């Protein structure tokens, strides 16, 4: 039954044209007219209609299409009319229509196209471009030249207007002249920038190659160098080794100093008996005179014990808080 069908309308459904839908469409080998408008296709993938070699009319309008792949219409050698109006197409590559050798009518109205690069082999009789936010700058220069030079009929030409820039707003994209000189200067500047960038990249690549050769010559082979993919691991290992070595050296140098510093504060505290005996000896050795004050005042000691120095003494006083090694040196 499917092989005998020539016209098929599947409008106003929820068709998405996924792989399962494509397998079903392959059964309609003699189909000449297909209407898929008012569906939910969104993306036109490559070779969705490759088996419909006899198809002449294809209507996919108002189907929420936003992306059209380059080989979406591959195999449609007999297609004459293509309707993609009232979708959400933002960008459309001219290579999409390269395989459509028999295409004469193309409807792209009411999409979101700002520019469209036309190909010279495009032999259309009628084209619809109204309702798009066209940017009448150098990006639209090829389309402007093609519309004015060819005999193509622009459907609803009065509403095929520029949206950007503001100075050209509401002007027709066909009749309003885009300054060719400005586009030529812009293309020349862009070409010079690209040439300069290419030369710079070439010089950087050459310098990198020379540096790599020098490293290889100095080290014998390039196999001794660390792999690029593990360079961060090698760097982390080197840093860890340096820090560990530094810490060990610092600890080895500072340990004796810390040891002596701690030992010097190991003092022996006086016991209570020794402190009382010292006070008694001190009070016994105290000598007069004393001066008594007036009316019930306690006597005030005005002299202190003078120790006689024996001839054999070396006039040094032993201090338990002084390091013995320092005393021996003195």
mmCIF file with all atom_site columns, N, CA, C and O in Angstrom, residues 255-299:
data_model
loop_
_atom_site.group_PDB
_atom_site.id
_atom_site.type_symbol
_atom_site.label_atom_id
_atom_site.label_alt_id
_atom_site.label_comp_id
_atom_site.label_asym_id
_atom_site.label_entity_id
_atom_site.label_seq_id
_atom_site.pdbx_PDB_ins_code
_atom_site.Cartn_x
_atom_site.Cartn_y
_atom_site.Cartn_z
_atom_site.occupancy
_atom_site.B_iso_or_equiv
_atom_site.pdbx_formal_charge
_atom_site.auth_seq_id
_atom_site.auth_comp_id
_atom_site.auth_asym_id
_atom_site.auth_atom_id
_atom_site.pdbx_PDB_model_num
ATOM 1   N N  . UNK A 1 255 ? 68.899 21.381 66.225  1.00 0.00 ? 255 UNK A N  1
ATOM 2   C CA . UNK A 1 255 ? 68.686 20.486 67.361  1.00 0.00 ? 255 UNK A CA 1
ATOM 3   C C  . UNK A 1 255 ? 69.681 20.714 68.507  1.00 0.00 ? 255 UNK A C  1
ATOM 4   O O  . UNK A 1 255 ? 69.273 20.810 69.661  1.00 0.00 ? 255 UNK A O  1
ATOM 5   N N  . UNK A 1 256 ? 71.025 20.789 68.274  1.00 0.00 ? 256 UNK A N  1
ATOM 6   C CA . UNK A 1 256 ? 71.966 21.037 69.389  1.00 0.00 ? 256 UNK A CA 1
ATOM 7   C C  . UNK A 1 256 ? 71.693 22.341 70.108  1.00 0.00 ? 256 UNK A C  1
ATOM 8   O O  . UNK A 1 256 ? 71.778 22.435 71.337  1.00 0.00 ? 256 UNK A O  1
ATOM 9   N N  . UNK A 1 257 ? 71.346 23.376 69.356  1.00 0.00 ? 257 UNK A N  1
ATOM 10  C CA . UNK A 1 257 ? 71.075 24.677 69.985  1.00 0.00 ? 257 UNK A CA 1
ATOM 11  C C  . UNK A 1 257 ? 69.856 24.594 70.894  1.00 0.00 ? 257 UNK A C  1
ATOM 12  O O  . UNK A 1 257 ? 69.844 25.114 72.017  1.00 0.00 ? 257 UNK A O  1
ATOM 13  N N  . UNK A 1 258 ? 68.812 23.951 70.394  1.00 0.00 ? 258 UNK A N  1
ATOM 14  C CA . UNK A 1 258 ? 67.618 23.788 71.221  1.00 0.00 ? 258 UNK A CA 1
ATOM 15  C C  . UNK A 1 258 ? 67.915 22.951 72.473  1.00 0.00 ? 258 UNK A C  1
ATOM 16  O O  . UNK A 1 258 ? 67.391 23.230 73.547  1.00 0.00 ? 258 UNK A O  1
ATOM 17  N N  . UNK A 1 259 ? 68.754 21.931 72.324  1.00 0.00 ? 259 UNK A N  1
ATOM 18  C CA . UNK A 1 259 ? 69.088 21.072 73.458  1.00 0.00 ? 259 UNK A CA 1
ATOM 19  C C  . UNK A 1 259 ? 69.792 21.874 74.557  1.00 0.00 ? 259 UNK A C  1
ATOM 20  O O  . UNK A 1 259 ? 69.431 21.805 75.722  1.00 0.00 ? 259 UNK A O  1
ATOM 21  N N  . UNK A 1 260 ? 70.788 22.648 74.165  1.00 0.00 ? 260 UNK A N  1
ATOM 22  C CA . UNK A 1 260 ? 71.505 23.467 75.164  1.00 0.00 ? 260 UNK A CA 1
ATOM 23  C C  . UNK A 1 260 ? 70.586 24.522 75.772  1.00 0.00 ? 260 UNK A C  1
ATOM 24  O O  . UNK A 1 260 ? 70.682 24.863 76.943  1.00 0.00 ? 260 UNK A O  1
ATOM 25  N N  . UNK A 1 261 ? 69.701 25.066 74.958  1.00 0.00 ? 261 UNK A N  1
ATOM 26  C CA . UNK A 1 261 ? 68.777 26.080 75.455  1.00 0.00 ? 261 UNK A CA 1
ATOM 27  C C  . UNK A 1 261 ? 67.849 25.520 76.517  1.00 0.00 ? 261 UNK A C  1
ATOM 28  O O  . UNK A 1 261 ? 67.576 26.164 77.543  1.00 0.00 ? 261 UNK A O  1
ATOM 29  N N  . UNK A 1 262 ? 67.373 24.316 76.338  1.00 0.00 ? 262 UNK A N  1
ATOM 30  C CA . UNK A 1 262 ? 66.484 23.693 77.307  1.00 0.00 ? 262 UNK A CA 1
ATOM 31  C C  . UNK A 1 262 ? 67.231 23.260 78.568  1.00 0.00 ? 262 UNK A C  1
ATOM 32  O O  . UNK A 1 262 ? 66.743 23.390 79.693  1.00 0.00 ? 262 UNK A O  1
ATOM 33  N N  . UNK A 1 263 ? 68.446 22.727 78.411  1.00 0.00 ? 263 UNK A N  1
ATOM 34  C CA . UNK A 1 263 ? 69.227 22.249 79.549  1.00 0.00 ? 263 UNK A CA 1
ATOM 35  C C  . UNK A 1 263 ? 69.600 23.398 80.481  1.00 0.00 ? 263 UNK A C  1
ATOM 36  O O  . UNK A 1 263 ? 69.658 23.261 81.711  1.00 0.00 ? 263 UNK A O  1
ATOM 37  N N  . UNK A 1 264 ? 69.867 24.591 79.921  1.00 0.00 ? 264 UNK A N  1
ATOM 38  C CA . UNK A 1 264 ? 70.300 25.729 80.738  1.00 0.00 ? 264 UNK A CA 1
ATOM 39  C C  . UNK A 1 264 ? 69.223 26.175 81.707  1.00 0.00 ? 264 UNK A C  1
ATOM 40  O O  . UNK A 1 264 ? 69.507 26.887 82.666  1.00 0.00 ? 264 UNK A O  1
ATOM 41  N N  . UNK A 1 265 ? 67.986 25.773 81.513  1.00 0.00 ? 265 UNK A N  1
ATOM 42  C CA . UNK A 1 265 ? 66.899 26.176 82.391  1.00 0.00 ? 265 UNK A CA 1
ATOM 43  C C  . UNK A 1 265 ? 66.482 25.060 83.344  1.00 0.00 ? 265 UNK A C  1
ATOM 44  O O  . UNK A 1 265 ? 65.448 25.161 83.991  1.00 0.00 ? 265 UNK A O  1
ATOM 45  N N  . UNK A 1 266 ? 67.277 24.028 83.463  1.00 0.00 ? 266 UNK A N  1
ATOM 46  C CA . UNK A 1 266 ? 66.993 22.969 84.444  1.00 0.00 ? 266 UNK A CA 1
ATOM 47  C C  . UNK A 1 266 ? 67.617 23.341 85.793  1.00 0.00 ? 266 UNK A C  1
ATOM 48  O O  . UNK A 1 266 ? 68.687 22.851 86.153  1.00 0.00 ? 266 UNK A O  1
ATOM 49  N N  . UNK A 1 267 ? 67.079 24.292 86.562  1.00 0.00 ? 267 UNK A N  1
ATOM 50  C CA . UNK A 1 267 ? 67.640 24.771 87.833  1.00 0.00 ? 267 UNK A CA 1
ATOM 51  C C  . UNK A 1 267 ? 67.147 23.914 88.991  1.00 0.00 ? 267 UNK A C  1
ATOM 52  O O  . UNK A 1 267 ? 66.055 23.358 88.934  1.00 0.00 ? 267 UNK A O  1
ATOM 53  N N  . UNK A 1 268 ? 67.959 23.885 90.064  1.00 0.00 ? 268 UNK A N  1
ATOM 54  C CA . UNK A 1 268 ? 67.571 23.176 91.278  1.00 0.00 ? 268 UNK A CA 1
ATOM 55  C C  . UNK A 1 268 ? 67.051 24.190 92.289  1.00 0.00 ? 268 UNK A C  1
ATOM 56  O O  . UNK A 1 268 ? 67.771 25.102 92.679  1.00 0.00 ? 268 UNK A O  1
ATOM 57  N N  . UNK A 1 269 ? 65.827 24.056 92.686  1.00 0.00 ? 269 UNK A N  1
ATOM 58  C CA . UNK A 1 269 ? 65.225 24.992 93.625  1.00 0.00 ? 269 UNK A CA 1
ATOM 59  C C  . UNK A 1 269 ? 65.721 24.717 95.054  1.00 0.00 ? 269 UNK A C  1
ATOM 60  O O  . UNK A 1 269 ? 65.980 23.584 95.438  1.00 0.00 ? 269 UNK A O  1
ATOM 61  N N  . UNK A 1 270 ? 65.852 25.813 95.863  1.00 0.00 ? 270 UNK A N  1
ATOM 62  C CA . UNK A 1 270 ? 66.287 25.700 97.256  1.00 0.00 ? 270 UNK A CA 1
ATOM 63  C C  . UNK A 1 270 ? 65.200 25.050 98.089  1.00 0.00 ? 270 UNK A C  1
ATOM 64  O O  . UNK A 1 270 ? 64.015 25.339 97.918  1.00 0.00 ? 270 UNK A O  1
ATOM 65  N N  . UNK A 1 271 ? 65.619 24.185 99.012  1.00 0.00 ? 271 UNK A N  1
ATOM 66  C CA . UNK A 1 271 ? 64.660 23.580 99.916  1.00 0.00 ? 271 UNK A CA 1
ATOM 67  C C  . UNK A 1 271 ? 64.357 24.534 101.063 1.00 0.00 ? 271 UNK A C  1
ATOM 68  O O  . UNK A 1 271 ? 65.092 25.485 101.315 1.00 0.00 ? 271 UNK A O  1
ATOM 69  N N  . UNK A 1 272 ? 63.266 24.282 101.758 1.00 0.00 ? 272 UNK A N  1
ATOM 70  C CA . UNK A 1 272 ? 62.851 25.192 102.832 1.00 0.00 ? 272 UNK A CA 1
ATOM 71  C C  . UNK A 1 272 ? 63.868 25.247 103.963 1.00 0.00 ? 272 UNK A C  1
ATOM 72  O O  . UNK A 1 272 ? 64.151 26.297 104.525 1.00 0.00 ? 272 UNK A O  1
ATOM 73  N N  . UNK A 1 273 ? 64.499 24.103 104.357 1.00 0.00 ? 273 UNK A N  1
ATOM 74  C CA . UNK A 1 273 ? 65.502 24.084 105.426 1.00 0.00 ? 273 UNK A CA 1
ATOM 75  C C  . UNK A 1 273 ? 66.706 24.923 105.068 1.00 0.00 ? 273 UNK A C  1
ATOM 76  O O  . UNK A 1 273 ? 67.276 25.642 105.888 1.00 0.00 ? 273 UNK A O  1
ATOM 77  N N  . UNK A 1 274 ? 67.145 24.825 103.829 1.00 0.00 ? 274 UNK A N  1
ATOM 78  C CA . UNK A 1 274 ? 68.317 25.589 103.408 1.00 0.00 ? 274 UNK A CA 1
ATOM 79  C C  . UNK A 1 274 ? 68.035 27.073 103.452 1.00 0.00 ? 274 UNK A C  1
ATOM 80  O O  . UNK A 1 274 ? 68.894 27.876 103.811 1.00 0.00 ? 274 UNK A O  1
ATOM 81  N N  . UNK A 1 275 ? 66.799 27.474 103.082 1.00 0.00 ? 275 UNK A N  1
ATOM 82  C CA . UNK A 1 275 ? 66.486 28.911 103.098 1.00 0.00 ? 275 UNK A CA 1
ATOM 83  C C  . UNK A 1 275 ? 66.460 29.452 104.533 1.00 0.00 ? 275 UNK A C  1
ATOM 84  O O  . UNK A 1 275 ? 66.939 30.556 104.798 1.00 0.00 ? 275 UNK A O  1
ATOM 85  N N  . UNK A 1 276 ? 65.933 28.678 105.521 1.00 0.00 ? 276 UNK A N  1
ATOM 86  C CA . UNK A 1 276 ? 65.907 29.123 106.910 1.00 0.00 ? 276 UNK A CA 1
ATOM 87  C C  . UNK A 1 276 ? 67.314 29.229 107.479 1.00 0.00 ? 276 UNK A C  1
ATOM 88  O O  . UNK A 1 276 ? 67.652 30.159 108.213 1.00 0.00 ? 276 UNK A O  1
ATOM 89  N N  . UNK A 1 277 ? 68.194 28.253 107.154 1.00 0.00 ? 277 UNK A N  1
ATOM 90  C CA . UNK A 1 277 ? 69.567 28.283 107.646 1.00 0.00 ? 277 UNK A CA 1
ATOM 91  C C  . UNK A 1 277 ? 70.296 29.495 107.108 1.00 0.00 ? 277 UNK A C  1
ATOM 92  O O  . UNK A 1 277 ? 71.063 30.151 107.818 1.00 0.00 ? 277 UNK A O  1
ATOM 93  N N  . UNK A 1 278 ? 70.049 29.861 105.882 1.00 0.00 ? 278 UNK A N  1
ATOM 94  C CA . UNK A 1 278 ? 70.719 31.024 105.300 1.00 0.00 ? 278 UNK A CA 1
ATOM 95  C C  . UNK A 1 278 ? 70.280 32.303 105.989 1.00 0.00 ? 278 UNK A C  1
ATOM 96  O O  . UNK A 1 278 ? 71.089 33.206 106.245 1.00 0.00 ? 278 UNK A O  1
ATOM 97  N N  . UNK A 1 279 ? 68.980 32.377 106.354 1.00 0.00 ? 279 UNK A N  1
ATOM 98  C CA . UNK A 1 279 ? 68.491 33.566 107.031 1.00 0.00 ? 279 UNK A CA 1
ATOM 99  C C  . UNK A 1 279 ? 69.112 33.694 108.424 1.00 0.00 ? 279 UNK A C  1
ATOM 100 O O  . UNK A 1 279 ? 69.481 34.778 108.871 1.00 0.00 ? 279 UNK A O  1
ATOM 101 N N  . UNK A 1 280 ? 69.274 32.551 109.149 1.00 0.00 ? 280 UNK A N  1
ATOM 102 C CA . UNK A 1 280 ? 69.878 32.588 110.479 1.00 0.00 ? 280 UNK A CA 1
ATOM 103 C C  . UNK A 1 280 ? 71.337 33.026 110.406 1.00 0.00 ? 280 UNK A C  1
ATOM 104 O O  . UNK A 1 280 ? 71.791 33.835 111.200 1.00 0.00 ? 280 UNK A O  1
ATOM 105 N N  . UNK A 1 281 ? 72.082 32.485 109.451 1.00 0.00 ? 281 UNK A N  1
ATOM 106 C CA . UNK A 1 281 ? 73.484 32.878 109.316 1.00 0.00 ? 281 UNK A CA 1
ATOM 107 C C  . UNK A 1 281 ? 73.613 34.341 108.994 1.00 0.00 ? 281 UNK A C  1
ATOM 108 O O  . UNK A 1 281 ? 74.486 35.043 109.488 1.00 0.00 ? 281 UNK A O  1
ATOM 109 N N  . UNK A 1 282 ? 72.672 34.821 108.185 1.00 0.00 ? 282 UNK A N  1
ATOM 110 C CA . UNK A 1 282 ? 72.735 36.230 107.792 1.00 0.00 ? 282 UNK A CA 1
ATOM 111 C C  . UNK A 1 282 ? 72.449 37.141 108.982 1.00 0.00 ? 282 UNK A C  1
ATOM 112 O O  . UNK A 1 282 ? 73.136 38.137 109.195 1.00 0.00 ? 282 UNK A O  1
ATOM 113 N N  . UNK A 1 283 ? 71.483 36.761 109.835 1.00 0.00 ? 283 UNK A N  1
ATOM 114 C CA . UNK A 1 283 ? 71.151 37.600 110.999 1.00 0.00 ? 283 UNK A CA 1
ATOM 115 C C  . UNK A 1 283 ? 72.240 37.535 112.065 1.00 0.00 ? 283 UNK A C  1
ATOM 116 O O  . UNK A 1 283 ? 72.476 38.485 112.799 1.00 0.00 ? 283 UNK A O  1
ATOM 117 N N  . UNK A 1 284 ? 72.948 36.384 112.176 1.00 0.00 ? 284 UNK A N  1
ATOM 118 C CA . UNK A 1 284 ? 74.023 36.257 113.158 1.00 0.00 ? 284 UNK A CA 1
ATOM 119 C C  . UNK A 1 284 ? 75.218 37.090 112.785 1.00 0.00 ? 284 UNK A C  1
ATOM 120 O O  . UNK A 1 284 ? 75.928 37.597 113.645 1.00 0.00 ? 284 UNK A O  1
ATOM 121 N N  . UNK A 1 285 ? 75.446 37.187 111.515 1.00 0.00 ? 285 UNK A N  1
ATOM 122 C CA . UNK A 1 285 ? 76.623 37.929 111.053 1.00 0.00 ? 285 UNK A CA 1
ATOM 123 C C  . UNK A 1 285 ? 76.373 39.410 110.971 1.00 0.00 ? 285 UNK A C  1
ATOM 124 O O  . UNK A 1 285 ? 77.266 40.184 110.615 1.00 0.00 ? 285 UNK A O  1
ATOM 125 N N  . UNK A 1 286 ? 75.173 39.817 111.204 1.00 0.00 ? 286 UNK A N  1
ATOM 126 C CA . UNK A 1 286 ? 74.871 41.258 111.128 1.00 0.00 ? 286 UNK A CA 1
ATOM 127 C C  . UNK A 1 286 ? 75.587 41.960 112.287 1.00 0.00 ? 286 UNK A C  1
ATOM 128 O O  . UNK A 1 286 ? 75.636 41.461 113.407 1.00 0.00 ? 286 UNK A O  1
ATOM 129 N N  . UNK A 1 287 ? 76.112 43.080 112.084 1.00 0.00 ? 287 UNK A N  1
ATOM 130 C CA . UNK A 1 287 ? 76.840 43.844 113.128 1.00 0.00 ? 287 UNK A CA 1
ATOM 131 C C  . UNK A 1 287 ? 76.195 45.199 113.325 1.00 0.00 ? 287 UNK A C  1
ATOM 132 O O  . UNK A 1 287 ? 75.512 45.699 112.431 1.00 0.00 ? 287 UNK A O  1
ATOM 133 N N  . UNK A 1 288 ? 76.460 45.780 114.533 1.00 0.00 ? 288 UNK A N  1
ATOM 134 C CA . UNK A 1 288 ? 75.941 47.104 114.884 1.00 0.00 ? 288 UNK A CA 1
ATOM 135 C C  . UNK A 1 288 ? 76.791 48.118 114.153 1.00 0.00 ? 288 UNK A C  1
ATOM 136 O O  . UNK A 1 288 ? 77.852 47.808 113.609 1.00 0.00 ? 288 UNK A O  1
ATOM 137 N N  . UNK A 1 289 ? 76.533 49.369 114.067 1.00 0.00 ? 289 UNK A N  1
ATOM 138 C CA . UNK A 1 289 ? 75.555 50.040 114.901 1.00 0.00 ? 289 UNK A CA 1
ATOM 139 C C  . UNK A 1 289 ? 74.202 50.074 114.252 1.00 0.00 ? 289 UNK A C  1
ATOM 140 O O  . UNK A 1 289 ? 74.073 49.954 113.075 1.00 0.00 ? 289 UNK A O  1
ATOM 141 N N  . UNK A 1 290 ? 73.203 50.352 115.091 1.00 0.00 ? 290 UNK A N  1
ATOM 142 C CA . UNK A 1 290 ? 71.833 50.584 114.631 1.00 0.00 ? 290 UNK A CA 1
ATOM 143 C C  . UNK A 1 290 ? 71.356 51.897 115.188 1.00 0.00 ? 290 UNK A C  1
ATOM 144 O O  . UNK A 1 290 ? 71.821 52.356 116.223 1.00 0.00 ? 290 UNK A O  1
ATOM 145 N N  . UNK A 1 291 ? 70.419 52.505 114.565 1.00 0.00 ? 291 UNK A N  1
ATOM 146 C CA . UNK A 1 291 ? 69.884 53.798 114.988 1.00 0.00 ? 291 UNK A CA 1
ATOM 147 C C  . UNK A 1 291 ? 68.444 53.590 115.383 1.00 0.00 ? 291 UNK A C  1
ATOM 148 O O  . UNK A 1 291 ? 67.678 53.001 114.630 1.00 0.00 ? 291 UNK A O  1
ATOM 149 N N  . UNK A 1 292 ? 68.118 54.068 116.584 1.00 0.00 ? 292 UNK A N  1
ATOM 150 C CA . UNK A 1 292 ? 66.738 53.916 117.048 1.00 0.00 ? 292 UNK A CA 1
ATOM 151 C C  . UNK A 1 292 ? 65.999 55.194 116.756 1.00 0.00 ? 292 UNK A C  1
ATOM 152 O O  . UNK A 1 292 ? 66.494 56.287 116.984 1.00 0.00 ? 292 UNK A O  1
ATOM 153 N N  . UNK A 1 293 ? 64.834 55.065 116.330 1.00 0.00 ? 293 UNK A N  1
ATOM 154 C CA . UNK A 1 293 ? 64.009 56.234 116.040 1.00 0.00 ? 293 UNK A CA 1
ATOM 155 C C  . UNK A 1 293 ? 63.303 56.694 117.298 1.00 0.00 ? 293 UNK A C  1
ATOM 156 O O  . UNK A 1 293 ? 63.508 56.197 118.377 1.00 0.00 ? 293 UNK A O  1
ATOM 157 N N  . UNK A 1 294 ? 62.447 57.585 117.071 1.00 0.00 ? 294 UNK A N  1
ATOM 158 C CA . UNK A 1 294 ? 61.680 58.167 118.167 1.00 0.00 ? 294 UNK A CA 1
ATOM 159 C C  . UNK A 1 294 ? 60.445 57.370 118.417 1.00 0.00 ? 294 UNK A C  1
ATOM 160 O O  . UNK A 1 294 ? 59.874 56.769 117.523 1.00 0.00 ? 294 UNK A O  1
ATOM 161 N N  . UNK A 1 295 ? 59.957 57.430 119.701 1.00 0.00 ? 295 UNK A N  1
ATOM 162 C CA . UNK A 1 295 ? 58.663 56.910 120.147 1.00 0.00 ? 295 UNK A CA 1
ATOM 163 C C  . UNK A 1 295 ? 58.231 55.644 119.446 1.00 0.00 ? 295 UNK A C  1
ATOM 164 O O  . UNK A 1 295 ? 57.556 55.675 118.411 1.00 0.00 ? 295 UNK A O  1
ATOM 165 N N  . UNK A 1 296 ? 58.620 54.515 120.020 1.00 0.00 ? 296 UNK A N  1
ATOM 166 C CA . UNK A 1 296 ? 58.137 53.173 119.614 1.00 0.00 ? 296 UNK A CA 1
ATOM 167 C C  . UNK A 1 296 ? 58.487 52.811 118.179 1.00 0.00 ? 296 UNK A C  1
ATOM 168 O O  . UNK A 1 296 ? 57.785 52.087 117.500 1.00 0.00 ? 296 UNK A O  1
ATOM 169 N N  . UNK A 1 297 ? 59.500 53.398 117.661 1.00 0.00 ? 297 UNK A N  1
ATOM 170 C CA . UNK A 1 297 ? 59.920 53.016 116.313 1.00 0.00 ? 297 UNK A CA 1
ATOM 171 C C  . UNK A 1 297 ? 60.893 51.873 116.399 1.00 0.00 ? 297 UNK A C  1
ATOM 172 O O  . UNK A 1 297 ? 61.702 51.792 117.293 1.00 0.00 ? 297 UNK A O  1
ATOM 173 N N  . UNK A 1 298 ? 60.825 50.972 115.415 1.00 0.00 ? 298 UNK A N  1
ATOM 174 C CA . UNK A 1 298 ? 61.713 49.820 115.382 1.00 0.00 ? 298 UNK A CA 1
ATOM 175 C C  . UNK A 1 298 ? 63.091 50.242 114.888 1.00 0.00 ? 298 UNK A C  1
ATOM 176 O O  . UNK A 1 298 ? 63.237 51.198 114.144 1.00 0.00 ? 298 UNK A O  1
ATOM 177 N N  . UNK A 1 299 ? 64.124 49.529 115.353 1.00 0.00 ? 299 UNK A N  1
ATOM 178 C CA . UNK A 1 299 ? 65.487 49.888 114.917 1.00 0.00 ? 299 UNK A CA 1
ATOM 179 C C  . UNK A 1 299 ? 65.660 49.630 113.432 1.00 0.00 ? 299 UNK A C  1
ATOM 180 O O  . UNK A 1 299 ? 65.111 48.703 112.855 1.00 0.00 ? 299 UNK A O  1
#
